[in-house]
XYZ file of C-alpha atoms in Angstrom:
465
model
C 23.403 7.950 -2.827
C 21.430 6.000 -0.269
C 21.039 8.893 2.178
C 20.186 11.601 -0.315
C 18.055 9.758 -2.842
C 16.078 7.491 -0.528
C 15.385 9.326 2.702
C 12.757 11.582 1.150
C 11.016 8.583 -0.407
C 11.031 6.397 2.688
C 10.345 9.044 5.315
C 6.923 9.583 3.727
C 5.858 6.002 4.424
C 3.791 7.023 7.454
C 3.052 10.723 7.138
C 1.963 10.554 3.504
C 0.691 7.074 2.712
C -0.379 7.729 -0.860
C -3.839 9.188 -1.184
C -6.242 7.615 -3.622
C -6.059 8.683 -7.237
C -8.741 8.920 -9.883
C -10.016 6.184 -12.137
C -8.985 5.870 -15.773
C -12.354 6.576 -17.362
C -12.678 10.025 -18.848
C -9.029 10.572 -19.641
C -7.384 10.868 -23.009
C -4.242 8.792 -23.046
C -3.000 8.681 -26.644
C 0.003 10.911 -27.341
C 0.827 12.314 -30.758
C -1.523 10.142 -32.837
C -1.878 12.563 -35.692
C -0.374 10.493 -38.493
C -2.530 8.350 -40.758
C -2.954 4.614 -40.438
C -0.120 3.890 -42.834
C 2.474 5.392 -40.533
C 3.986 2.350 -38.867
C 6.069 4.405 -36.454
C 2.982 6.005 -34.932
C 3.643 6.606 -31.259
C 0.283 5.898 -29.571
C -0.373 3.012 -27.322
C -3.339 3.516 -25.097
C -6.604 5.359 -25.554
C -9.012 5.300 -22.681
C -12.589 6.628 -22.736
C -13.229 10.022 -24.220
C -10.542 10.286 -26.856
C -10.668 13.302 -29.147
C -11.616 11.592 -32.370
C -9.889 12.053 -35.687
C -11.655 11.426 -38.975
C -9.306 8.503 -39.513
C -10.509 5.853 -37.082
C -7.440 3.714 -37.576
C -5.274 6.350 -35.958
C -6.454 5.243 -32.555
C -4.673 1.922 -32.773
C -1.413 1.733 -30.939
C 2.219 0.883 -31.473
C 3.455 0.471 -35.012
C 5.712 -2.448 -34.152
C 2.901 -4.886 -33.502
C 4.556 -6.076 -30.286
C 1.902 -4.570 -28.056
C -1.805 -4.185 -28.510
C -3.541 -0.991 -27.514
C -6.546 0.160 -25.602
C -8.961 1.803 -27.990
C -11.078 4.892 -27.762
C -14.121 4.511 -25.546
C -16.084 7.673 -26.017
C -16.128 7.961 -29.744
C -18.630 7.489 -32.451
C -16.995 9.899 -34.858
C -14.502 7.517 -36.393
C -15.655 7.620 -39.992
C -13.769 4.460 -40.860
C -14.561 2.534 -37.692
C -18.002 3.329 -36.341
C -18.577 -0.309 -35.425
C -15.488 -2.377 -36.138
C -12.222 -1.100 -37.526
C -9.374 -3.365 -38.554
C -5.935 -2.005 -39.210
C -2.708 -3.805 -39.926
C -0.023 -2.241 -37.788
C 3.677 -2.336 -38.525
C 4.991 -5.800 -37.756
C 1.724 -7.411 -38.773
C -0.256 -6.914 -35.551
C -4.039 -6.652 -35.922
C -6.072 -4.380 -33.696
C -9.813 -4.606 -33.249
C -11.585 -1.431 -32.228
C -15.115 -1.421 -30.873
C -16.605 2.013 -30.376
C -19.507 2.592 -28.045
C -21.456 5.749 -27.744
C -24.659 5.189 -29.608
C -23.476 7.028 -32.698
C -23.268 10.478 -31.142
C -20.085 11.978 -32.564
C -19.630 14.660 -29.953
C -20.222 13.563 -26.396
C -21.672 10.075 -26.339
C -20.384 8.011 -23.412
C -19.193 4.594 -24.383
C -16.730 1.811 -23.729
C -13.901 0.957 -26.050
C -12.103 -2.375 -26.083
C -8.797 -2.769 -27.848
C -7.100 -6.092 -28.453
C -3.639 -6.423 -29.965
C -3.104 -9.827 -31.544
C 0.384 -11.251 -32.012
C 2.135 -10.868 -35.329
C 4.712 -13.148 -36.844
C 7.433 -11.170 -35.102
C 5.861 -10.999 -31.659
C 3.964 -13.263 -29.312
C 2.603 -10.695 -26.864
C -1.057 -9.847 -26.520
C -2.434 -6.796 -24.747
C -6.009 -5.846 -24.131
C -7.900 -3.303 -22.098
C -11.086 -1.312 -21.648
C -11.931 2.311 -20.987
C -15.028 4.425 -20.599
C -15.547 8.140 -20.868
C -17.110 11.019 -22.746
C -16.069 11.731 -26.304
C -14.613 15.043 -27.379
C -15.578 16.765 -30.639
C -14.815 14.807 -33.774
C -12.561 17.464 -35.182
C -10.470 17.832 -32.048
C -6.750 17.090 -32.090
C -5.775 13.537 -31.260
C -4.713 13.182 -27.659
C -6.787 16.076 -26.293
C -8.631 15.452 -23.021
C -12.274 14.512 -23.142
C -15.057 16.789 -22.059
C -15.412 16.311 -18.349
C -12.279 14.186 -18.189
C -8.921 15.083 -16.703
C -5.729 15.309 -18.637
C -3.591 14.159 -15.716
C -1.232 16.248 -13.637
C 1.984 14.879 -15.012
C 1.215 14.365 -18.684
C 0.369 10.962 -20.063
C 2.836 11.349 -22.910
C 5.569 11.003 -20.334
C 3.930 8.217 -18.318
C 3.062 5.580 -20.913
C 6.547 4.955 -22.343
C 7.923 4.627 -18.811
C 5.320 2.039 -17.810
C 5.912 0.010 -20.963
C 9.679 0.094 -20.414
C 9.283 -1.545 -16.994
C 9.178 -4.871 -18.779
C 12.618 -4.236 -20.279
C 15.205 -5.493 -17.750
C 17.901 -3.246 -19.193
C 15.857 -0.079 -18.693
C 13.907 -1.077 -15.586
C 16.138 0.421 -12.900
C 16.031 3.922 -14.357
C 12.309 3.671 -15.040
C 11.618 2.541 -11.465
C 13.448 5.561 -10.119
C 11.674 7.945 -12.472
C 8.187 6.584 -11.782
C 8.691 6.448 -8.018
C 9.696 10.114 -8.008
C 6.736 11.210 -10.103
C 4.056 8.759 -8.989
C 2.021 11.397 -7.154
C 1.837 13.463 -10.347
C -0.101 10.730 -12.163
C -3.559 10.134 -10.649
C -4.151 7.105 -12.859
C -0.765 5.477 -12.484
C -2.075 2.586 -10.340
C -4.655 1.160 -12.788
C -2.289 1.707 -15.713
C 0.436 -0.198 -13.865
C -1.901 -3.030 -12.925
C -3.498 -3.486 -16.330
C -0.399 -3.042 -18.488
C 0.868 -6.393 -19.686
C 3.858 -7.676 -17.709
C 4.242 -4.659 -15.431
C 3.193 -6.224 -12.104
C 5.223 -9.328 -12.926
C 8.246 -7.077 -13.451
C 7.709 -5.429 -10.053
C 7.388 -8.819 -8.337
C 10.534 -9.956 -10.103
C 12.353 -7.003 -8.528
C 11.113 -8.117 -5.112
C 11.964 -11.805 -5.289
C 15.359 -11.105 -6.839
C 16.710 -9.832 -3.520
C 15.397 -12.652 -1.340
C 18.839 -14.336 -1.466
C 20.339 -11.144 0.024
C 18.178 -11.300 3.149
C 19.878 -14.252 4.846
C 22.710 -13.945 5.423
C 22.160 -10.178 5.379
C 24.138 -8.924 2.380
C 21.713 -6.307 1.046
C 23.526 -3.286 -0.359
C 22.304 0.300 -0.405
C 21.983 0.175 -4.185
C 19.888 -2.994 -4.160
C 17.754 -1.612 -1.333
C 17.059 1.615 -3.206
C 16.090 -0.251 -6.344
C 13.613 -2.609 -4.702
C 12.203 0.237 -2.599
C 11.382 2.093 -5.807
C 9.428 -0.975 -6.936
C 7.672 -1.107 -3.556
C 6.724 2.562 -3.895
C 4.849 1.729 -7.088
C 3.101 -1.185 -5.373
C 2.102 1.201 -2.592
C 0.460 3.318 -5.265
C -1.489 0.264 -6.478
C -2.425 -0.717 -2.903
C -3.935 2.681 -2.132
C -5.985 3.115 -5.318
C -9.680 2.143 -4.982
C -9.752 0.578 -8.451
C -6.797 -1.723 -7.834
C -6.823 -2.399 -4.090
C -9.125 -5.433 -4.251
C -7.167 -6.845 -7.188
C -3.972 -6.287 -5.222
C -5.368 -8.294 -2.298
C -6.861 -11.028 -4.479
C -3.433 -11.637 -5.966
C -1.974 -11.873 -2.407
C 0.747 -9.409 -3.369
C 1.334 -8.257 0.258
C 2.674 -11.727 1.083
C 5.672 -11.040 -1.141
C 6.664 -8.276 1.304
C 6.582 -10.351 4.483
C 10.148 -11.701 4.118
C 11.294 -8.055 4.205
C 9.321 -7.384 7.392
C 10.828 -10.496 8.951
C 14.422 -9.233 8.663
C 16.257 -8.156 11.800
C 19.418 -6.455 10.534
C 19.626 -2.866 11.764
C 21.724 -1.632 8.841
C 20.305 1.269 6.878
C 19.526 -0.697 3.684
C 17.433 -3.163 5.693
C 15.768 -0.416 7.679
C 14.716 1.352 4.480
C 13.440 -1.940 3.103
C 11.296 -2.639 6.174
C 10.005 0.929 6.283
C 8.953 0.971 2.641
C 7.315 -2.456 2.986
C 5.398 -1.183 6.002
C 4.334 1.759 3.876
C 2.609 -0.588 1.436
C 0.663 -2.284 4.246
C -0.018 1.111 5.793
C -1.497 2.308 2.513
C -3.859 -0.674 2.598
C -5.107 -0.200 6.163
C -5.428 3.561 5.727
C -8.387 2.967 3.425
C -10.548 1.581 6.287
C -11.648 -1.325 4.110
C -12.958 -4.367 6.057
C -11.730 -6.643 3.265
C -8.193 -5.438 3.924
C -8.459 -6.249 7.634
C -9.946 -9.677 6.910
C -7.077 -10.419 4.564
C -4.379 -9.258 6.986
C -5.834 -11.238 9.887
C -5.297 -14.383 7.871
C -1.597 -13.595 7.614
C 1.271 -13.032 10.040
C 1.094 -9.228 9.891
C 0.395 -8.713 13.614
C 3.413 -10.624 14.999
C 5.607 -9.081 12.286
C 4.460 -5.599 13.297
C 4.867 -6.346 17.003
C 8.491 -7.297 16.508
C 9.200 -4.127 14.540
C 7.410 -2.110 17.228
C 9.970 -3.376 19.730
C 13.166 -3.416 17.699
C 12.793 -1.050 14.730
C 13.735 2.587 14.261
C 11.354 5.233 15.558
C 9.777 5.743 12.146
C 9.365 2.005 11.531
C 7.884 1.604 15.007
C 5.438 4.398 14.249
C 4.226 2.880 10.979
C 3.981 -0.617 12.496
C 2.000 0.765 15.451
C -0.244 2.643 13.030
C -1.001 -0.640 11.226
C -1.882 -2.392 14.502
C -4.002 0.609 15.476
C -5.983 0.462 12.230
C -6.536 -3.275 12.692
C -7.833 -2.666 16.220
C -10.146 0.118 15.051
C -11.968 -2.425 12.919
C -14.564 -4.408 14.866
C -13.332 -7.707 13.482
C -9.748 -6.758 14.290
C -10.564 -5.844 17.892
C -12.543 -9.039 18.427
C -9.691 -11.050 16.943
C -7.012 -9.584 19.193
C -9.187 -9.899 22.311
C -10.477 -13.387 21.513
C -7.746 -15.070 23.588
C -5.549 -13.965 26.438
C -2.418 -14.837 24.499
C -3.290 -12.485 21.657
C -4.263 -9.669 23.986
C -1.131 -9.930 26.103
C 1.102 -10.216 23.042
C -0.154 -6.795 21.950
C -0.430 -5.127 25.353
C 3.018 -6.275 26.469
C 4.694 -4.813 23.390
C 2.802 -1.554 23.965
C 3.933 -1.627 27.598
C 7.561 -2.134 26.598
C 7.345 0.726 24.125
C 6.009 3.039 26.831
C 8.988 2.116 28.981
C 11.349 3.189 26.193
C 9.439 6.418 25.580
C 9.906 7.376 29.233
C 13.624 7.664 28.468
C 13.299 9.181 24.980
C 9.826 10.629 24.386
C 8.280 10.712 20.905
C 4.864 12.344 20.742
C 4.223 10.919 17.295
C 4.762 7.345 18.485
C 3.059 7.913 21.845
C -0.037 9.131 20.020
C -0.572 5.788 18.294
C 0.230 3.759 21.404
C -2.373 5.634 23.427
C -4.904 5.190 20.642
C -4.250 1.437 20.649
C -4.796 1.263 24.412
C -7.980 3.333 24.138
C -9.367 1.043 21.468
C -8.510 -2.059 23.510
C -10.483 -0.571 26.397
C -13.642 -0.808 24.255
C -13.567 -4.566 24.837
C -14.970 -5.494 28.254
C -12.472 -8.258 29.077
C -9.544 -6.263 27.768
C -10.633 -3.253 29.810
C -10.586 -5.302 32.991
C -7.143 -6.611 32.142
C -5.855 -3.090 31.446
C -6.830 -2.067 34.966
C -3.918 -4.196 36.135
C -1.418 -3.938 33.298
C -1.730 -0.366 32.059
C 1.701 1.282 32.514
C 2.005 3.543 35.547
C 3.695 6.190 33.407
C 0.405 6.665 31.565
C -1.431 7.175 34.832
C 0.892 9.781 36.322
C 2.377 12.950 34.832
C 5.372 11.276 33.184
C 4.371 12.493 29.721
C 2.774 15.733 30.885
C 5.382 17.984 29.289
C 5.551 15.968 26.068
C 1.783 16.154 25.604
C 1.420 19.740 26.746
C 0.588 21.026 23.262
C -1.210 17.954 21.896
C -4.861 18.309 22.793
C -5.926 15.168 20.918
C -3.569 12.767 22.695
C -4.367 14.309 26.089
C -8.059 13.763 25.366
C -7.472 10.140 24.375
C -5.384 9.530 27.494
C -8.078 11.064 29.694
C -10.722 8.858 28.079
C -8.501 5.802 28.537
C -7.934 6.429 32.242
C -11.631 7.121 32.750
C -12.602 3.877 31.007
C -10.014 1.682 32.728
C -10.368 3.159 36.207
C -7.875 2.876 39.070
C -5.516 -0.117 39.281
C -6.994 -3.311 40.682
C -5.731 -4.323 44.117
C -5.748 -8.101 43.596
C -2.347 -9.495 42.572
C -1.715 -11.416 39.379
C -2.994 -14.947 39.641
C -5.568 -14.184 42.324
C -8.435 -14.256 39.878
C -8.831 -14.768 36.188
C -9.173 -11.490 34.349
C -8.906 -13.060 30.893
C -9.306 -16.818 30.727
C -6.297 -18.591 29.334
C -3.529 -16.374 30.717
C -0.622 -18.222 32.261
C -0.305 -16.400 35.586
C -1.209 -18.393 38.679
C -4.473 -20.224 38.280
C -5.795 -18.563 35.144
C -5.073 -15.044 36.416
C -3.233 -12.145 34.852
C 0.264 -12.672 33.527
C 1.711 -9.838 31.500
C 3.298 -11.424 28.477
C 0.907 -14.349 28.476
C 2.077 -17.683 27.186
C 4.637 -16.047 24.928
C 7.021 -14.954 27.662
C 8.205 -11.348 27.679
C 6.874 -10.386 24.271
C 4.101 -12.896 23.753
C 5.742 -14.305 20.643
C 8.110 -16.913 22.025
C 7.783 -20.656 22.159
C 5.251 -20.851 19.360
C 2.487 -20.247 21.894
C 0.842 -17.451 19.938
C -1.064 -18.272 16.788
C -2.437 -15.086 15.276
C -3.507 -16.793 12.066
C -6.027 -19.193 13.589
C -9.727 -18.395 13.609
């Protein structure tokens, strides 16, 4: 049911843009590896730093079918059969190489384990990975958490099979739903998703598969829910400190831009835009200059400006939040204020939004608009321009009742009015406030070269340097 099953997921896009989770190192991620090395149906798959060692070193080597390699123990030293290198033929003929670090201390030596699964005659897949941590006692039960490590909120035994099944098209839809519901219970979900063979490709396949449904707009509620579950997992990857830079380097956000560029107001499309904005919002929330630099090289600002004017209240709020975070970065502010066209594209949309809020106030949205204006006023040229184009409704008591109980927004608004000062008396066009505007002879023209919203006619190029 689109209303029941999705609203909780998508409504959190702004208010709870996934907080960062912990790194893999220090966790024990092998479930139920208590059988000996001859048991070809052994369930394990991944062991990351600090595994509780068993006297049989070969037990740490993953799936018995040989179709996937495994990540080996990284904190060991107590594997009596594999203190340096251990080779074990897994069911299906796969060969796993285990390298134990730790300096030979069998109890708590930190180390790095590298596991490589080589293809067998029945499989062509290869998986490899690395983990670091602190080893648990040698006689501990397999799968126990390492000393000083965390066992994970949601239980790794439940997580690993789900992640692996993402690569199975027949099981993917159910797995996407399950993981998206429980993603906040698994602190290490993001790095596991990113480093598991084929998983990110499966998520991108979910995204591109609905491109044909965007134009003409034929996206169904079912298709929207499914791809939004995939986007929720990408949001998890985008917000994690260990995967965020990898996420950007792979240019994954660009796959979401066709969703942000849609204009249909139907609920499936609105959910799609909102969840896509949530992924970008998770990126900018981290206050990482690399994120801002990446976004400024893309079309994110004009895409957000259009949603700020035409989207639902929640989509407008998330889009405004993204613009706000870009402006709060020094490079972002300089970029927007570098030309009159860019400045007026942003300020005109903010002005139009204020006009709508006069009729139907939203303190949550107003808060981010005021913060955007306040940040723009930190630029000298923009501050002079705002003296003339700041909405009158922000200068008078139009929003007095709405902001009565919000001390923070009232403070920001007071600082804004103090910085901008009273309206300038000279009319538009009488003198150039920001060079390059299209009013009169280089004077102020709200909307700039892009007409009413600063985006028309191809006059605004937000991707140029």
